[in-house]
Amino acid sequence: MKKENIRNFSIIAHIDHGKSTLADRILELTNTVTKRDMTNQFLDNMDIERERGITIKSQSVRINYKGKDGEGYIFNLIDTPGHVDFSYEVSRSLMACEGVLLVVDATQGVEAQTLAHAFLAADMGLEIIPVINKIDLPSSDPEKVCEEIENTIGVDCSNAVLVSAKTGEGVLNIIDEVIKRVPAPKVDSSNDFKALVIDSWFDTYLGVVLLVRVFSGSLKVGEKIKMMATEKSYETRNLGIFNPKSKGVKTLGSGEVGFITASIKELGDAKVGDTVTLTEKPAKEALKGFKNIKPMVFCGLYPIDSNFYEQLKEALEKISLNDSSIDYEAENSAALGFGFRCGFLGLLHMEIIKERLENRLEWRNYLGWLLTHRELHMCAKRKFYENKPLLNLVLKFYFLPLNSLKYFIYRCDRHKFEMIENEIKMLKIARGDED
């Protein structure tokens, strides 16, 4: 495949503006997925995503398409989350792209994450194609939304694509605009193999799997790769793409998005944002990585029993490999023993990670809040970050069997329980609901 016929692009939008539905229609109309296999939110493969109807993890898929000019094209499409708590996922995905589809609901107009994602794409110098979705609804007003986009974001909407992701109307016009407006990947003249790790996860049989975007050179199965951050080398065992199911390939070349497995067993050796190069002919400079994210919400995680501490630690390591925006460190409580202080990007982010931990550890029947009614008692607490005072939200919840407050009291001596009782009292005072 010619490099000039490759197009890498993401779909960005505010939550519930139709990103995943649009991705479904693109996969269906390009015959990447048959109608028999098609399901709603096809790229959202986590149970939590389907239950809540939101995208949590960015998902990539390769689409083979024959254009009107008779040329064959490869599209690397990345569907991204829309909620503000997962904006870090969006920024990572955009690093692998040359263009974006900015989807805006024809009935809702420009909203908070529409602005945030659009400005992020503009800062990265990406081609922005405005797409006005849900034009089939009676309350839609595409002209007003186009005017709103031009006034608030500054993106020209004279060539905006009007679509209905639900019915499929106008979706193929998006493909034509992508071919025409999104530039092909730039080719590095050095020809040294360099690939950016944009995501990673742990597989029980394969070890750590790296999702990469190749910026220069090529990689073949059997060649030795080196992680430039850790200076460790591994032999490439498998190369592949998602089409949309995983499919093995012999080579990954410049401009392509695919995955690498190399029997990496140590979770800390595969960091998101690291540069992968060849051991025999390493690149001189690493690629630009990602900015460190600052957590906004904090909570304490404690196992029901000290024997489960290592299991909780391992589960956090594996989830943080897949979601590098989690920040955690070990802490010790006089009442609860060893646990972790965790930082998240928001309340939804925290809740999702808690559910993922429950599913991974199969602790669903053994988790609950220390305080009654599953209520999060919030306490505004002054923190200092880089010598600047910030008012952060501090949340505390504890891993305990459901309805087990008596069991908890039984396990604690009087002194320790008084400490917790005083802590609860302080939290109530901070919320202004002291009796």
Coordinates of C-alpha atoms in Angstrom, one line a residue:
M1 CA 0.0 0.0 0.0
K2 CA 1.3 3.5 -0.9
K3 CA 2.0 5.7 2.1
E4 CA 0.1 8.5 0.4
N5 CA -3.0 6.4 0.6
I6 CA -3.0 6.1 4.4
R7 CA -5.3 8.3 6.4
N8 CA -5.1 8.4 10.2
F9 CA -8.0 10.2 11.9
S10 CA -10.0 10.3 15.2
I11 CA -13.6 11.0 16.0
I12 CA -14.0 13.7 18.8
A13 CA -17.1 15.2 20.3
H14 CA -18.9 16.0 23.5
I15 CA -20.5 13.1 25.3
D16 CA -23.7 11.7 23.7
H17 CA -23.2 13.6 20.4
G18 CA -23.1 10.3 18.4
K19 CA -19.4 9.4 18.1
S20 CA -19.8 5.6 18.6
T21 CA -22.9 5.5 16.5
L22 CA -21.0 7.3 13.7
A23 CA -18.1 4.8 14.0
D24 CA -20.6 1.9 13.7
R25 CA -22.1 3.3 10.5
I26 CA -18.6 3.9 9.0
L27 CA -17.6 0.3 9.8
E28 CA -20.9 -1.0 8.3
L29 CA -21.0 1.1 5.1
T30 CA -17.3 0.4 4.3
N31 CA -18.1 -3.4 4.7
T32 CA -15.5 -3.6 7.5
V33 CA -18.1 -5.4 9.6
T34 CA -21.1 -7.3 8.2
K35 CA -24.6 -6.5 9.2
R36 CA -24.9 -9.9 10.8
D37 CA -21.9 -9.1 13.1
M38 CA -22.8 -5.5 13.8
T39 CA -23.9 -4.5 17.2
N40 CA -24.5 -1.1 18.8
Q41 CA -21.3 0.5 20.2
F42 CA -19.3 -2.1 18.3
L43 CA -15.9 -0.7 19.3
D44 CA -16.8 -0.4 22.9
N45 CA -15.7 -3.8 24.1
M46 CA -15.8 -3.3 27.9
D47 CA -18.9 -4.4 29.8
I48 CA -18.9 -1.1 31.7
E49 CA -19.0 0.9 28.5
R50 CA -22.0 -1.0 27.2
E51 CA -23.8 -0.8 30.5
R52 CA -23.4 2.9 30.8
G53 CA -23.6 3.7 27.1
I54 CA -20.4 5.7 27.1
T55 CA -16.9 5.3 25.6
I56 CA -14.2 4.9 28.3
K57 CA -11.2 3.6 26.3
S58 CA -10.1 4.8 22.8
Q59 CA -10.4 2.0 20.2
S60 CA -8.6 1.8 16.9
V61 CA -9.6 -0.1 13.8
R62 CA -8.2 -0.4 10.3
I63 CA -10.6 0.1 7.4
N64 CA -9.8 -0.9 3.8
Y65 CA -11.7 1.2 1.3
K66 CA -11.8 1.7 -2.5
G67 CA -12.3 5.4 -3.3
K68 CA -14.3 6.9 -6.2
D69 CA -10.9 7.4 -8.0
G70 CA -10.4 3.6 -8.0
E71 CA -7.5 3.8 -5.6
G72 CA -7.3 1.6 -2.5
Y73 CA -7.0 3.4 0.8
I74 CA -6.2 2.5 4.4
F75 CA -8.0 4.3 7.2
N76 CA -6.9 4.0 10.8
L77 CA -9.9 5.2 12.7
I78 CA -9.8 5.9 16.4
D79 CA -13.0 6.3 18.4
T80 CA -12.4 8.4 21.5
P81 CA -14.3 9.1 24.8
G82 CA -16.4 12.3 25.2
H83 CA -16.5 12.8 28.9
V84 CA -14.1 15.3 30.5
D85 CA -12.7 12.7 32.9
F86 CA -11.2 10.8 29.9
S87 CA -9.7 13.7 28.0
Y88 CA -6.3 12.2 28.5
E89 CA -7.4 9.3 26.3
V90 CA -8.3 11.8 23.6
S91 CA -4.9 13.6 23.8
R92 CA -3.1 10.3 23.4
S93 CA -5.2 9.3 20.4
L94 CA -4.7 12.5 18.6
M95 CA -0.9 12.0 18.7
A96 CA -1.4 9.1 16.3
C97 CA -3.5 11.1 13.8
E98 CA -3.3 13.8 11.1
G99 CA -6.9 14.8 11.1
V100 CA -10.1 14.6 13.2
L101 CA -13.9 14.5 12.7
L102 CA -15.4 17.1 15.0
V103 CA -18.9 15.7 15.6
V104 CA -21.5 18.2 16.8
D105 CA -25.2 17.4 17.7
A106 CA -27.5 19.3 15.4
T107 CA -30.0 19.7 18.3
Q108 CA -27.5 20.6 21.1
G109 CA -24.9 22.7 19.4
V110 CA -21.4 23.4 20.7
E111 CA -20.8 22.2 24.3
A112 CA -17.9 22.1 26.7
Q113 CA -15.9 19.1 25.4
T114 CA -16.6 20.2 21.8
L115 CA -14.5 23.2 22.6
A116 CA -11.8 21.4 24.6
H117 CA -11.3 18.7 22.0
A118 CA -11.3 21.1 19.1
F119 CA -8.7 23.4 20.7
L120 CA -6.6 20.4 21.5
A121 CA -6.7 19.2 17.9
A122 CA -5.9 22.7 16.7
D123 CA -2.9 23.0 19.0
M124 CA -1.5 19.8 17.5
G125 CA -1.9 21.2 14.0
L126 CA -4.5 18.6 12.9
E127 CA -7.0 19.0 10.0
I128 CA -10.5 19.5 11.5
I129 CA -13.5 18.3 9.6
P130 CA -16.8 19.5 11.1
V131 CA -19.6 16.9 11.1
I132 CA -23.1 17.9 12.0
N133 CA -24.9 14.8 13.3
K134 CA -28.6 13.9 14.1
I135 CA -30.0 15.9 11.2
D136 CA -32.9 13.4 11.0
L137 CA -34.4 14.8 14.3
P138 CA -37.3 17.4 14.0
S139 CA -35.5 19.8 16.3
S140 CA -32.2 19.8 14.4
D141 CA -30.9 23.2 13.2
P142 CA -27.7 22.5 11.2
E143 CA -27.3 26.1 9.9
K144 CA -27.5 27.6 13.5
V145 CA -24.9 24.9 14.7
C146 CA -22.6 25.7 11.8
E147 CA -22.7 29.4 12.7
E148 CA -22.1 28.6 16.3
I149 CA -19.0 26.5 15.4
E150 CA -17.6 29.3 13.3
N151 CA -18.1 31.9 16.0
T152 CA -16.9 29.9 19.0
I153 CA -14.2 27.6 17.6
G154 CA -13.2 29.4 14.4
V155 CA -13.5 26.4 12.1
D156 CA -14.8 27.0 8.6
C157 CA -18.1 25.2 8.2
S158 CA -18.7 26.0 4.5
N159 CA -17.8 22.3 3.7
A160 CA -19.3 20.8 6.9
V161 CA -20.7 17.3 6.4
L162 CA -24.4 16.9 7.4
V163 CA -25.1 13.3 8.5
S164 CA -27.4 11.1 10.5
A165 CA -25.3 8.4 12.1
K166 CA -28.5 6.5 13.1
T167 CA -29.9 6.2 9.5
G168 CA -26.5 6.4 7.7
E169 CA -27.5 9.4 5.6
G170 CA -24.4 11.3 4.4
V171 CA -21.9 9.0 6.2
L172 CA -20.1 8.1 2.9
N173 CA -19.6 11.8 2.3
I174 CA -17.4 11.8 5.4
I175 CA -15.1 9.2 3.8
D176 CA -14.7 11.4 0.7
E177 CA -13.8 14.4 2.8
V178 CA -11.3 12.4 4.8
I179 CA -9.6 11.3 1.5
K180 CA -9.6 14.8 0.2
R181 CA -8.7 16.9 3.3
V182 CA -6.7 14.7 5.8
P183 CA -3.0 14.6 4.8
A184 CA -1.1 11.4 4.4
P185 CA 1.5 10.6 7.1
K186 CA 4.8 12.4 6.9
V187 CA 7.7 10.2 6.0
D188 CA 10.9 10.7 8.2
S189 CA 14.0 11.0 6.0
S190 CA 16.2 9.2 8.6
N191 CA 14.4 5.9 8.0
D192 CA 15.3 4.8 11.6
F193 CA 12.5 2.8 13.1
K194 CA 10.5 4.9 15.6
A195 CA 7.1 4.1 17.0
L196 CA 5.1 5.9 19.7
V197 CA 3.3 3.7 22.3
I198 CA -0.2 5.2 22.5
D199 CA -1.7 2.5 24.6
S200 CA -0.9 -0.8 26.3
W201 CA -2.6 -3.6 28.2
F202 CA -1.7 -6.9 29.8
D203 CA -2.6 -10.2 28.3
T204 CA -2.4 -13.4 30.4
Y205 CA -0.8 -15.3 27.5
L206 CA 1.1 -12.7 25.5
G207 CA 2.3 -10.4 28.3
V208 CA 2.2 -6.7 27.7
V209 CA 0.7 -5.7 24.4
L210 CA 1.8 -2.3 22.9
L211 CA -0.5 -0.3 20.6
V212 CA 1.8 1.9 18.5
R213 CA 1.8 4.4 15.7
V214 CA 4.9 4.0 13.5
F215 CA 6.4 7.3 12.5
S216 CA 9.4 6.1 10.5
G217 CA 11.1 2.9 9.3
S218 CA 9.5 -0.6 9.5
L219 CA 9.5 -3.5 11.9
K220 CA 9.4 -7.2 11.1
V221 CA 8.6 -10.2 13.3
G222 CA 11.7 -11.6 14.9
E223 CA 13.6 -8.3 15.1
K224 CA 14.8 -7.0 18.4
I225 CA 13.2 -3.8 19.7
K226 CA 14.3 -1.4 22.5
M227 CA 12.2 0.7 24.8
M228 CA 14.1 4.1 24.8
A229 CA 12.9 5.1 28.3
T230 CA 14.0 1.9 30.1
E231 CA 16.8 0.9 27.6
K232 CA 15.5 -2.7 27.7
S233 CA 15.4 -5.0 24.6
Y234 CA 13.0 -7.6 23.6
E235 CA 12.4 -9.9 20.6
T236 CA 9.3 -9.2 18.6
R237 CA 7.0 -12.2 18.7
N238 CA 3.8 -10.9 17.0
L239 CA 2.8 -7.9 14.9
G240 CA -0.8 -7.1 14.1
I241 CA -3.7 -4.7 13.4
F242 CA -7.3 -4.5 14.4
N243 CA -9.6 -5.0 11.5
P244 CA -11.7 -4.8 13.7
K245 CA -10.6 -8.1 15.3
S246 CA -6.9 -8.7 15.8
K247 CA -5.1 -9.9 12.7
G248 CA -1.5 -10.8 12.5
V249 CA 0.8 -9.1 9.9
K250 CA 4.5 -9.7 9.0
T251 CA 5.5 -6.0 8.9
L252 CA 4.4 -2.7 10.4
G253 CA 5.6 0.3 8.3
S254 CA 5.7 4.1 8.5
G255 CA 2.3 5.7 9.0
E256 CA 0.6 2.5 10.2
V257 CA -1.2 1.9 13.6
G258 CA -0.8 -1.7 15.0
F259 CA 0.1 -3.7 18.0
I260 CA 3.4 -5.4 19.1
T261 CA 3.9 -8.3 21.5
A262 CA 7.4 -9.2 22.7
S263 CA 7.0 -11.3 25.8
I264 CA 7.2 -8.2 28.0
K265 CA 6.3 -9.4 31.5
E266 CA 7.3 -6.4 33.6
L267 CA 4.5 -3.9 33.7
G268 CA 6.9 -1.0 34.3
D269 CA 8.9 -1.7 31.1
A270 CA 6.1 -0.6 28.8
K271 CA 5.2 3.0 29.5
V272 CA 2.6 4.9 27.4
G273 CA 4.4 7.7 25.6
D274 CA 7.6 5.8 25.3
T275 CA 9.4 5.4 21.9
V276 CA 10.1 1.9 20.4
T277 CA 13.1 1.5 18.2
L278 CA 15.4 -1.2 16.9
T279 CA 18.2 -2.6 19.1
E280 CA 20.7 -3.0 16.3
K281 CA 20.0 0.4 14.7
P282 CA 18.5 2.6 17.4
A283 CA 17.0 6.0 16.7
K284 CA 19.1 9.0 17.8
E285 CA 16.2 10.9 19.4
A286 CA 13.0 9.8 21.1
L287 CA 9.6 11.0 19.9
K288 CA 7.7 13.6 21.8
G289 CA 5.7 11.8 24.5
F290 CA 2.7 12.9 26.5
K291 CA 2.3 15.5 29.3
N292 CA 2.0 14.2 32.8
I293 CA -1.6 14.5 34.0
K294 CA -2.6 16.1 37.3
P295 CA -5.2 14.2 39.4
M296 CA -8.1 16.2 40.6
V297 CA -9.9 13.7 42.9
F298 CA -8.3 11.5 45.6
C299 CA -9.5 8.5 47.5
G300 CA -8.1 5.7 49.8
L301 CA -8.4 2.1 48.7
Y302 CA -8.0 -0.7 51.3
P303 CA -8.4 -4.5 50.9
I304 CA -10.9 -6.3 53.2
D305 CA -8.0 -8.4 54.5
S306 CA -4.3 -7.7 54.6
N307 CA -3.8 -11.0 52.7
F308 CA -5.5 -9.3 49.7
Y309 CA -3.0 -6.4 49.6
E310 CA -0.7 -8.0 46.9
Q311 CA -3.8 -8.8 44.8
L312 CA -5.0 -5.3 45.0
K313 CA -1.5 -4.0 44.2
E314 CA -1.2 -6.2 41.1
A315 CA -4.7 -5.2 39.9
L316 CA -3.8 -1.5 40.2
E317 CA -0.6 -2.1 38.3
K318 CA -2.4 -3.8 35.4
I319 CA -5.2 -1.2 35.2
S320 CA -2.7 1.7 35.4
L321 CA -0.8 0.1 32.5
N322 CA -4.0 0.5 30.5
D323 CA -4.9 3.9 32.0
S324 CA -1.8 5.9 32.8
S325 CA -3.9 8.8 34.1
I326 CA -4.2 6.9 37.4
D327 CA -1.8 8.0 40.1
Y328 CA -1.4 5.9 43.2
E329 CA 1.0 5.3 46.1
A330 CA 1.0 3.0 49.1
E331 CA -0.2 4.3 52.4
N332 CA -0.8 2.9 55.9
S333 CA -3.9 3.6 58.0
A334 CA -3.8 2.8 61.8
A335 CA -7.4 1.6 61.5
L336 CA -7.5 -0.1 58.1
G337 CA -3.9 -1.3 57.6
F338 CA -2.1 -1.2 54.3
G339 CA -3.7 0.3 51.2
F340 CA -3.3 2.9 48.5
R341 CA -4.0 6.6 48.1
C342 CA -5.2 7.0 44.5
G343 CA -5.6 10.1 42.3
F344 CA -8.2 10.3 39.5
L345 CA -9.2 12.9 36.9
G346 CA -12.8 13.1 38.2
L347 CA -15.6 11.4 40.0
L348 CA -16.7 9.3 37.0
H349 CA -13.1 8.2 36.4
M350 CA -12.9 7.1 40.0
E351 CA -16.2 5.2 39.9
I352 CA -15.2 3.4 36.7
I353 CA -11.8 2.3 38.1
K354 CA -13.6 1.0 41.2
E355 CA -15.9 -1.1 39.0
R356 CA -13.0 -2.4 37.0
L357 CA -11.2 -3.4 40.1
E358 CA -14.3 -5.2 41.4
N359 CA -14.6 -7.1 38.1
R360 CA -10.9 -7.9 37.9
L361 CA -10.7 -9.2 41.5
E362 CA -14.2 -10.6 41.5
W363 CA -14.9 -8.7 44.8
R364 CA -18.3 -7.4 43.8
N365 CA -19.9 -9.2 46.8
Y366 CA -17.3 -8.0 49.2
L367 CA -17.2 -4.3 48.4
G368 CA -19.1 -1.5 50.0
W369 CA -18.9 1.9 51.6
L370 CA -18.0 2.3 55.3
L371 CA -20.6 5.0 55.6
T372 CA -24.3 4.1 55.2
H373 CA -26.5 4.6 52.1
R374 CA -23.4 4.2 49.8
E375 CA -22.9 7.9 50.3
L376 CA -19.6 9.6 49.5
H377 CA -18.7 11.9 52.3
M378 CA -16.7 14.7 50.7
C379 CA -14.3 17.0 52.5
A380 CA -12.7 20.1 50.9
K381 CA -9.1 20.0 52.0
R382 CA -6.4 22.5 51.2
K383 CA -3.5 21.0 49.2
F384 CA -0.4 22.5 47.8
Y385 CA 0.9 21.8 44.3
E386 CA 4.1 23.5 43.1
N387 CA 3.8 26.0 45.9
K388 CA 0.3 27.1 44.7
P389 CA -2.7 26.4 47.0
L390 CA -5.4 24.4 45.3
L391 CA -8.8 23.4 46.7
N392 CA -9.0 19.7 45.9
L393 CA -11.9 17.3 46.6
V394 CA -10.8 14.5 48.9
L395 CA -12.9 11.3 48.8
K396 CA -12.5 8.3 51.0
F397 CA -14.1 4.9 50.6
Y398 CA -13.2 1.6 52.0
F399 CA -13.3 -2.0 50.8
L400 CA -15.6 -3.9 53.3
P401 CA -18.2 -6.6 53.1
L402 CA -21.7 -5.1 52.4
N403 CA -23.7 -4.3 55.6
S404 CA -20.6 -5.1 57.7
L405 CA -20.2 -2.1 59.9
K406 CA -20.7 -4.3 63.0
Y407 CA -18.1 -6.7 61.6
F408 CA -15.7 -3.8 61.1
I409 CA -16.3 -2.4 64.6
Y410 CA -15.7 -5.9 66.0
R411 CA -12.3 -6.1 64.2
C412 CA -11.1 -2.8 65.5
D413 CA -10.3 -2.0 69.1
R414 CA -12.0 1.0 70.8
H415 CA -9.2 3.4 70.2
K416 CA -9.1 2.8 66.4
F417 CA -12.8 3.0 66.1
E418 CA -12.9 6.3 67.9
M419 CA -10.3 7.6 65.3
I420 CA -12.7 6.6 62.4
E421 CA -15.7 8.0 64.3
N422 CA -13.9 11.4 64.6
E423 CA -12.9 11.3 61.0
I424 CA -16.6 10.8 60.0
K425 CA -17.6 13.7 62.2
M426 CA -15.0 15.9 60.6
L427 CA -16.3 15.0 57.1
K428 CA -19.9 15.9 58.2
I429 CA -18.7 19.2 59.5
A430 CA -17.0 20.0 56.3
R431 CA -20.2 19.2 54.4
G432 CA -22.2 21.4 56.7
D433 CA -24.6 18.6 57.8
E434 CA -23.4 18.3 61.4
D435 CA -26.3 17.4 63.8

